[in-house]
């Protein structure tokens, strides 16, 4: 149980285009999902907290107009990188907490990540 | 906000030796401290976690200790094996919705 999927697993795009990444909780519901970015040989940096039915909460320094987050259902959050540039190339990882146990269990379940390369 | 410092950045040990990775945190309200193992290009994998009401937790060759007063926690791996080689991250959270702050990571290399 507690499986999180991401799609696509990798994507290559041209500079200036937009890319959408999906994060799904397959066997549980998630009110809250998190989006992280990880550059090579660096740690995971939280970009934003995605809340079902409301606006995402962005971390300081993360442009909300560039990284659009939509959490329309309890099992799906999407991250859209708008007007992507080479510096946006990174490993994007989502995570989710199980709504049914979030008051008891703190564990986050991570997706497999999406490797974005912007040419 | 929370700040997590992790040391060392690299750790090289011989197979069978023990490995210790240490983290400090800044927010005294933090109450959950997970450790993750990440292999290249893969998702972080939870290996052990500890809550603030516990001082130590062990799972076979892996143990975590927490000192709330000093605001530091450590990962201990005994009888290391080559397959333990990976990047290890500590993290901390104290908010009700579980926002995690990660340490910088430790590259562990276990030599056969």
PDB file of N, CA and C in Angstrom, chain A residues 33-99:
ATOM      1  N   UNK A  33      -0.094  17.255  -0.655  1.00  0.00           N
ATOM      2  CA  UNK A  33       1.039  16.703  -1.390  1.00  0.00           C
ATOM      3  C   UNK A  33       2.134  17.765  -1.420  1.00  0.00           C
ATOM      4  N   UNK A  34       3.352  17.304  -1.568  1.00  0.00           N
ATOM      5  CA  UNK A  34       4.499  18.199  -1.566  1.00  0.00           C
ATOM      6  C   UNK A  34       5.292  18.036  -2.860  1.00  0.00           C
ATOM      7  N   UNK A  35       5.824  19.139  -3.342  1.00  0.00           N
ATOM      8  CA  UNK A  35       6.676  19.103  -4.530  1.00  0.00           C
ATOM      9  C   UNK A  35       8.086  19.548  -4.159  1.00  0.00           C
ATOM     10  N   UNK A  36       9.053  18.701  -4.529  1.00  0.00           N
ATOM     11  CA  UNK A  36      10.450  18.983  -4.260  1.00  0.00           C
ATOM     12  C   UNK A  36      11.218  19.073  -5.577  1.00  0.00           C
ATOM     13  N   UNK A  37      12.338  19.779  -5.511  1.00  0.00           N
ATOM     14  CA  UNK A  37      13.255  19.837  -6.640  1.00  0.00           C
ATOM     15  C   UNK A  37      14.626  19.411  -6.116  1.00  0.00           C
ATOM     16  N   UNK A  38      15.308  18.608  -6.898  1.00  0.00           N
ATOM     17  CA  UNK A  38      16.621  18.136  -6.481  1.00  0.00           C
ATOM     18  C   UNK A  38      17.599  18.288  -7.638  1.00  0.00           C
ATOM     19  N   UNK A  39      18.581  19.170  -7.462  1.00  0.00           N
ATOM     20  CA  UNK A  39      19.642  19.321  -8.452  1.00  0.00           C
ATOM     21  C   UNK A  39      20.703  18.261  -8.185  1.00  0.00           C
ATOM     22  N   UNK A  40      21.517  17.952  -9.210  1.00  0.00           N
ATOM     23  CA  UNK A  40      22.526  16.894  -9.070  1.00  0.00           C
ATOM     24  C   UNK A  40      23.408  17.102  -7.852  1.00  0.00           C
ATOM     25  N   UNK A  41      23.595  16.045  -7.091  1.00  0.00           N
ATOM     26  CA  UNK A  41      24.456  16.019  -5.914  1.00  0.00           C
ATOM     27  C   UNK A  41      23.998  16.998  -4.831  1.00  0.00           C
ATOM     28  N   UNK A  42      22.739  17.352  -4.842  1.00  0.00           N
ATOM     29  CA  UNK A  42      22.216  18.236  -3.805  1.00  0.00           C
ATOM     30  C   UNK A  42      21.028  17.579  -3.102  1.00  0.00           C
ATOM     31  N   UNK A  43      20.571  18.257  -2.075  1.00  0.00           N
ATOM     32  CA  UNK A  43      19.478  17.735  -1.275  1.00  0.00           C
ATOM     33  C   UNK A  43      18.128  18.051  -1.928  1.00  0.00           C
ATOM     34  N   UNK A  44      17.076  17.521  -1.332  1.00  0.00           N
ATOM     35  CA  UNK A  44      15.729  17.843  -1.779  1.00  0.00           C
ATOM     36  C   UNK A  44      15.329  19.191  -1.204  1.00  0.00           C
ATOM     37  N   UNK A  45      14.850  20.067  -2.073  1.00  0.00           N
ATOM     38  CA  UNK A  45      14.396  21.367  -1.640  1.00  0.00           C
ATOM     39  C   UNK A  45      12.895  21.462  -1.873  1.00  0.00           C
ATOM     40  N   UNK A  46      12.158  21.737  -0.823  1.00  0.00           N
ATOM     41  CA  UNK A  46      10.707  21.864  -0.942  1.00  0.00           C
ATOM     42  C   UNK A  46      10.368  23.096  -1.765  1.00  0.00           C
ATOM     43  N   UNK A  47       9.552  22.884  -2.786  1.00  0.00           N
ATOM     44  CA  UNK A  47       9.112  24.009  -3.610  1.00  0.00           C
ATOM     45  C   UNK A  47       7.772  24.549  -3.101  1.00  0.00           C
ATOM     46  N   UNK A  48       6.847  23.640  -2.844  1.00  0.00           N
ATOM     47  CA  UNK A  48       5.509  24.077  -2.479  1.00  0.00           C
ATOM     48  C   UNK A  48       4.735  22.942  -1.845  1.00  0.00           C
ATOM     49  N   UNK A  49       3.743  23.332  -1.072  1.00  0.00           N
ATOM     50  CA  UNK A  49       2.803  22.390  -0.474  1.00  0.00           C
ATOM     51  C   UNK A  49       1.490  22.520  -1.223  1.00  0.00           C
ATOM     52  N   UNK A  50       1.026  21.403  -1.746  1.00  0.00           N
ATOM     53  CA  UNK A  50      -0.180  21.381  -2.560  1.00  0.00           C
ATOM     54  C   UNK A  50      -1.361  20.936  -1.709  1.00  0.00           C
ATOM     55  N   UNK A  51      -2.376  21.758  -1.633  1.00  0.00           N
ATOM     56  CA  UNK A  51      -3.531  21.467  -0.799  1.00  0.00           C
ATOM     57  C   UNK A  51      -4.767  21.240  -1.663  1.00  0.00           C
ATOM     58  N   UNK A  52      -5.415  20.121  -1.465  1.00  0.00           N
ATOM     59  CA  UNK A  52      -6.595  19.773  -2.255  1.00  0.00           C
ATOM     60  C   UNK A  52      -7.689  20.818  -2.073  1.00  0.00           C
ATOM     61  N   UNK A  53      -8.152  21.363  -3.185  1.00  0.00           N
ATOM     62  CA  UNK A  53      -9.243  22.315  -3.164  1.00  0.00           C
ATOM     63  C   UNK A  53      -8.872  23.733  -2.798  1.00  0.00           C
ATOM     64  N   UNK A  54      -7.595  24.008  -2.611  1.00  0.00           N
ATOM     65  CA  UNK A  54      -7.192  25.374  -2.291  1.00  0.00           C
ATOM     66  C   UNK A  54      -5.850  25.682  -2.948  1.00  0.00           C
ATOM     67  N   UNK A  55      -5.427  26.910  -2.787  1.00  0.00           N
ATOM     68  CA  UNK A  55      -4.170  27.324  -3.427  1.00  0.00           C
ATOM     69  C   UNK A  55      -2.966  26.678  -2.751  1.00  0.00           C
ATOM     70  N   UNK A  56      -1.947  26.459  -3.558  1.00  0.00           N
ATOM     71  CA  UNK A  56      -0.716  25.900  -3.017  1.00  0.00           C
ATOM     72  C   UNK A  56       0.036  26.947  -2.206  1.00  0.00           C
ATOM     73  N   UNK A  57       0.830  26.457  -1.280  1.00  0.00           N
ATOM     74  CA  UNK A  57       1.692  27.326  -0.470  1.00  0.00           C
ATOM     75  C   UNK A  57       3.115  27.174  -0.970  1.00  0.00           C
ATOM     76  N   UNK A  58       3.695  28.252  -1.455  1.00  0.00           N
ATOM     77  CA  UNK A  58       5.019  28.197  -2.057  1.00  0.00           C
ATOM     78  C   UNK A  58       6.092  28.599  -1.043  1.00  0.00           C
ATOM     79  N   UNK A  59       7.256  27.966  -1.179  1.00  0.00           N
ATOM     80  CA  UNK A  59       8.387  28.318  -0.342  1.00  0.00           C
ATOM     81  C   UNK A  59       9.011  29.612  -0.858  1.00  0.00           C
ATOM     82  N   UNK A  60       9.715  30.260   0.049  1.00  0.00           N
ATOM     83  CA  UNK A  60      10.357  31.522  -0.308  1.00  0.00           C
ATOM     84  C   UNK A  60      11.306  31.316  -1.473  1.00  0.00           C
ATOM     85  N   UNK A  61      11.209  32.202  -2.457  1.00  0.00           N
ATOM     86  CA  UNK A  61      12.103  32.131  -3.600  1.00  0.00           C
ATOM     87  C   UNK A  61      11.560  31.318  -4.770  1.00  0.00           C
ATOM     88  N   UNK A  62      10.453  30.643  -4.592  1.00  0.00           N
ATOM     89  CA  UNK A  62       9.860  29.844  -5.670  1.00  0.00           C
ATOM     90  C   UNK A  62       8.768  30.667  -6.340  1.00  0.00           C
ATOM     91  N   UNK A  63       8.892  30.856  -7.647  1.00  0.00           N
ATOM     92  CA  UNK A  63       7.942  31.687  -8.373  1.00  0.00           C
ATOM     93  C   UNK A  63       6.634  30.937  -8.629  1.00  0.00           C
ATOM     94  N   UNK A  64       5.565  31.401  -8.028  1.00  0.00           N
ATOM     95  CA  UNK A  64       4.293  30.694  -8.163  1.00  0.00           C
ATOM     96  C   UNK A  64       3.726  30.801  -9.570  1.00  0.00           C
ATOM     97  N   UNK A  65       4.086  31.858 -10.297  1.00  0.00           N
ATOM     98  CA  UNK A  65       3.577  31.999 -11.667  1.00  0.00           C
ATOM     99  C   UNK A  65       4.348  31.133 -12.644  1.00  0.00           C
ATOM    100  N   UNK A  66       5.507  30.686 -12.246  1.00  0.00           N
ATOM    101  CA  UNK A  66       6.309  29.830 -13.106  1.00  0.00           C
ATOM    102  C   UNK A  66       6.031  28.355 -12.821  1.00  0.00           C
ATOM    103  N   UNK A  67       5.824  28.034 -11.575  1.00  0.00           N
ATOM    104  CA  UNK A  67       5.560  26.653 -11.165  1.00  0.00           C
ATOM    105  C   UNK A  67       4.111  26.569 -10.683  1.00  0.00           C
ATOM    106  N   UNK A  68       3.225  26.245 -11.612  1.00  0.00           N
ATOM    107  CA  UNK A  68       1.797  26.212 -11.316  1.00  0.00           C
ATOM    108  C   UNK A  68       1.418  24.864 -10.730  1.00  0.00           C
ATOM    109  N   UNK A  69       0.744  24.902  -9.607  1.00  0.00           N
ATOM    110  CA  UNK A  69       0.337  23.670  -8.941  1.00  0.00           C
ATOM    111  C   UNK A  69      -1.178  23.620  -8.843  1.00  0.00           C
ATOM    112  N   UNK A  70      -1.713  22.460  -9.219  1.00  0.00           N
ATOM    113  CA  UNK A  70      -3.151  22.232  -9.133  1.00  0.00           C
ATOM    114  C   UNK A  70      -3.399  20.921  -8.411  1.00  0.00           C
ATOM    115  N   UNK A  71      -4.275  20.959  -7.418  1.00  0.00           N
ATOM    116  CA  UNK A  71      -4.573  19.748  -6.629  1.00  0.00           C
ATOM    117  C   UNK A  71      -6.077  19.585  -6.623  1.00  0.00           C
ATOM    118  N   UNK A  72      -6.607  19.124  -7.756  1.00  0.00           N
ATOM    119  CA  UNK A  72      -8.050  19.130  -7.976  1.00  0.00           C
ATOM    120  C   UNK A  72      -8.781  17.977  -7.305  1.00  0.00           C
ATOM    121  N   UNK A  73      -8.053  16.932  -6.939  1.00  0.00           N
ATOM    122  CA  UNK A  73      -8.717  15.799  -6.298  1.00  0.00           C
ATOM    123  C   UNK A  73      -7.821  15.269  -5.181  1.00  0.00           C
ATOM    124  N   UNK A  74      -8.350  14.341  -4.415  1.00  0.00           N
ATOM    125  CA  UNK A  74      -7.596  13.794  -3.281  1.00  0.00           C
ATOM    126  C   UNK A  74      -6.523  12.805  -3.700  1.00  0.00           C
ATOM    127  N   UNK A  75      -6.420  12.542  -5.009  1.00  0.00           N
ATOM    128  CA  UNK A  75      -5.413  11.595  -5.468  1.00  0.00           C
ATOM    129  C   UNK A  75      -4.514  12.154  -6.559  1.00  0.00           C
ATOM    130  N   UNK A  76      -4.676  13.413  -6.922  1.00  0.00           N
ATOM    131  CA  UNK A  76      -3.899  13.952  -8.036  1.00  0.00           C
ATOM    132  C   UNK A  76      -3.472  15.394  -7.785  1.00  0.00           C
ATOM    133  N   UNK A  77      -2.178  15.623  -7.940  1.00  0.00           N
ATOM    134  CA  UNK A  77      -1.632  16.976  -7.937  1.00  0.00           C
ATOM    135  C   UNK A  77      -0.773  17.114  -9.187  1.00  0.00           C
ATOM    136  N   UNK A  78      -0.824  18.284  -9.816  1.00  0.00           N
ATOM    137  CA  UNK A  78      -0.002  18.506 -11.009  1.00  0.00           C
ATOM    138  C   UNK A  78       0.879  19.728 -10.807  1.00  0.00           C
ATOM    139  N   UNK A  79       2.083  19.619 -11.353  1.00  0.00           N
ATOM    140  CA  UNK A  79       3.040  20.722 -11.353  1.00  0.00           C
ATOM    141  C   UNK A  79       3.315  21.071 -12.809  1.00  0.00           C
ATOM    142  N   UNK A  80       3.062  22.313 -13.172  1.00  0.00           N
ATOM    143  CA  UNK A  80       3.354  22.759 -14.532  1.00  0.00           C
ATOM    144  C   UNK A  80       4.493  23.767 -14.486  1.00  0.00           C
ATOM    145  N   UNK A  81       5.557  23.434 -15.185  1.00  0.00           N
ATOM    146  CA  UNK A  81       6.689  24.349 -15.301  1.00  0.00           C
ATOM    147  C   UNK A  81       6.445  25.172 -16.565  1.00  0.00           C
ATOM    148  N   UNK A  82       6.141  26.438 -16.388  1.00  0.00           N
ATOM    149  CA  UNK A  82       5.809  27.285 -17.534  1.00  0.00           C
ATOM    150  C   UNK A  82       7.068  27.963 -18.079  1.00  0.00           C
ATOM    151  N   UNK A  83       7.079  28.147 -19.400  1.00  0.00           N
ATOM    152  CA  UNK A  83       8.210  28.795 -20.060  1.00  0.00           C
ATOM    153  C   UNK A  83       9.539  28.268 -19.491  1.00  0.00           C
ATOM    154  N   UNK A  84       9.717  26.970 -19.630  1.00  0.00           N
ATOM    155  CA  UNK A  84      10.890  26.316 -19.041  1.00  0.00           C
ATOM    156  C   UNK A  84      12.187  26.798 -19.683  1.00  0.00           C
ATOM    157  N   UNK A  85      13.215  26.897 -18.872  1.00  0.00           N
ATOM    158  CA  UNK A  85      14.540  27.287 -19.341  1.00  0.00           C
ATOM    159  C   UNK A  85      15.557  26.251 -18.859  1.00  0.00           C
ATOM    160  N   UNK A  86      16.731  26.221 -19.450  1.00  0.00           N
ATOM    161  CA  UNK A  86      17.726  25.211 -19.060  1.00  0.00           C
ATOM    162  C   UNK A  86      17.988  25.148 -17.556  1.00  0.00           C
ATOM    163  N   UNK A  87      17.923  26.267 -16.880  1.00  0.00           N
ATOM    164  CA  UNK A  87      18.172  26.264 -15.431  1.00  0.00           C
ATOM    165  C   UNK A  87      17.076  25.568 -14.630  1.00  0.00           C
ATOM    166  N   UNK A  88      15.944  25.277 -15.298  1.00  0.00           N
ATOM    167  CA  UNK A  88      14.866  24.533 -14.633  1.00  0.00           C
ATOM    168  C   UNK A  88      15.098  23.028 -14.712  1.00  0.00           C
ATOM    169  N   UNK A  89      16.111  22.627 -15.465  1.00  0.00           N
ATOM    170  CA  UNK A  89      16.430  21.200 -15.569  1.00  0.00           C
ATOM    171  C   UNK A  89      16.770  20.667 -14.184  1.00  0.00           C
ATOM    172  N   UNK A  90      16.068  19.631 -13.788  1.00  0.00           N
ATOM    173  CA  UNK A  90      16.243  19.106 -12.438  1.00  0.00           C
ATOM    174  C   UNK A  90      15.445  17.818 -12.291  1.00  0.00           C
ATOM    175  N   UNK A  91      15.544  17.237 -11.107  1.00  0.00           N
ATOM    176  CA  UNK A  91      14.760  16.051 -10.733  1.00  0.00           C
ATOM    177  C   UNK A  91      13.634  16.550  -9.835  1.00  0.00           C
ATOM    178  N   UNK A  92      12.387  16.389 -10.286  1.00  0.00           N
ATOM    179  CA  UNK A  92      11.240  16.857  -9.524  1.00  0.00           C
ATOM    180  C   UNK A  92      10.564  15.650  -8.869  1.00  0.00           C
ATOM    181  N   UNK A  93      10.385  15.741  -7.558  1.00  0.00           N
ATOM    182  CA  UNK A  93       9.810  14.628  -6.797  1.00  0.00           C
ATOM    183  C   UNK A  93       8.612  15.119  -6.001  1.00  0.00           C
ATOM    184  N   UNK A  94       7.544  14.346  -6.010  1.00  0.00           N
ATOM    185  CA  UNK A  94       6.390  14.685  -5.191  1.00  0.00           C
ATOM    186  C   UNK A  94       6.300  13.695  -4.029  1.00  0.00           C
ATOM    187  N   UNK A  95       5.576  14.094  -3.010  1.00  0.00           N
ATOM    188  CA  UNK A  95       5.292  13.180  -1.902  1.00  0.00           C
ATOM    189  C   UNK A  95       3.884  13.450  -1.402  1.00  0.00           C
ATOM    190  N   UNK A  96       3.349  12.512  -0.674  1.00  0.00           N
ATOM    191  CA  UNK A  96       1.981  12.655  -0.180  1.00  0.00           C
ATOM    192  C   UNK A  96       1.845  12.009   1.178  1.00  0.00           C
ATOM    193  N   UNK A  97       0.927  12.536   1.950  1.00  0.00           N
ATOM    194  CA  UNK A  97       0.599  11.933   3.245  1.00  0.00           C
ATOM    195  C   UNK A  97      -0.783  11.309   3.138  1.00  0.00           C
ATOM    196  N   UNK A  98      -0.961  10.174   3.751  1.00  0.00           N
ATOM    197  CA  UNK A  98      -2.233   9.470   3.750  1.00  0.00           C
ATOM    198  C   UNK A  98      -3.232  10.205   4.640  1.00  0.00           C
ATOM    199  N   UNK A  99      -4.324  10.669   4.057  1.00  0.00           N
ATOM    200  CA  UNK A  99      -5.337  11.423   4.803  1.00  0.00           C
ATOM    201  C   UNK A  99      -5.871  10.634   5.993  1.00  0.00           C
TER     202      UNK A  99
END
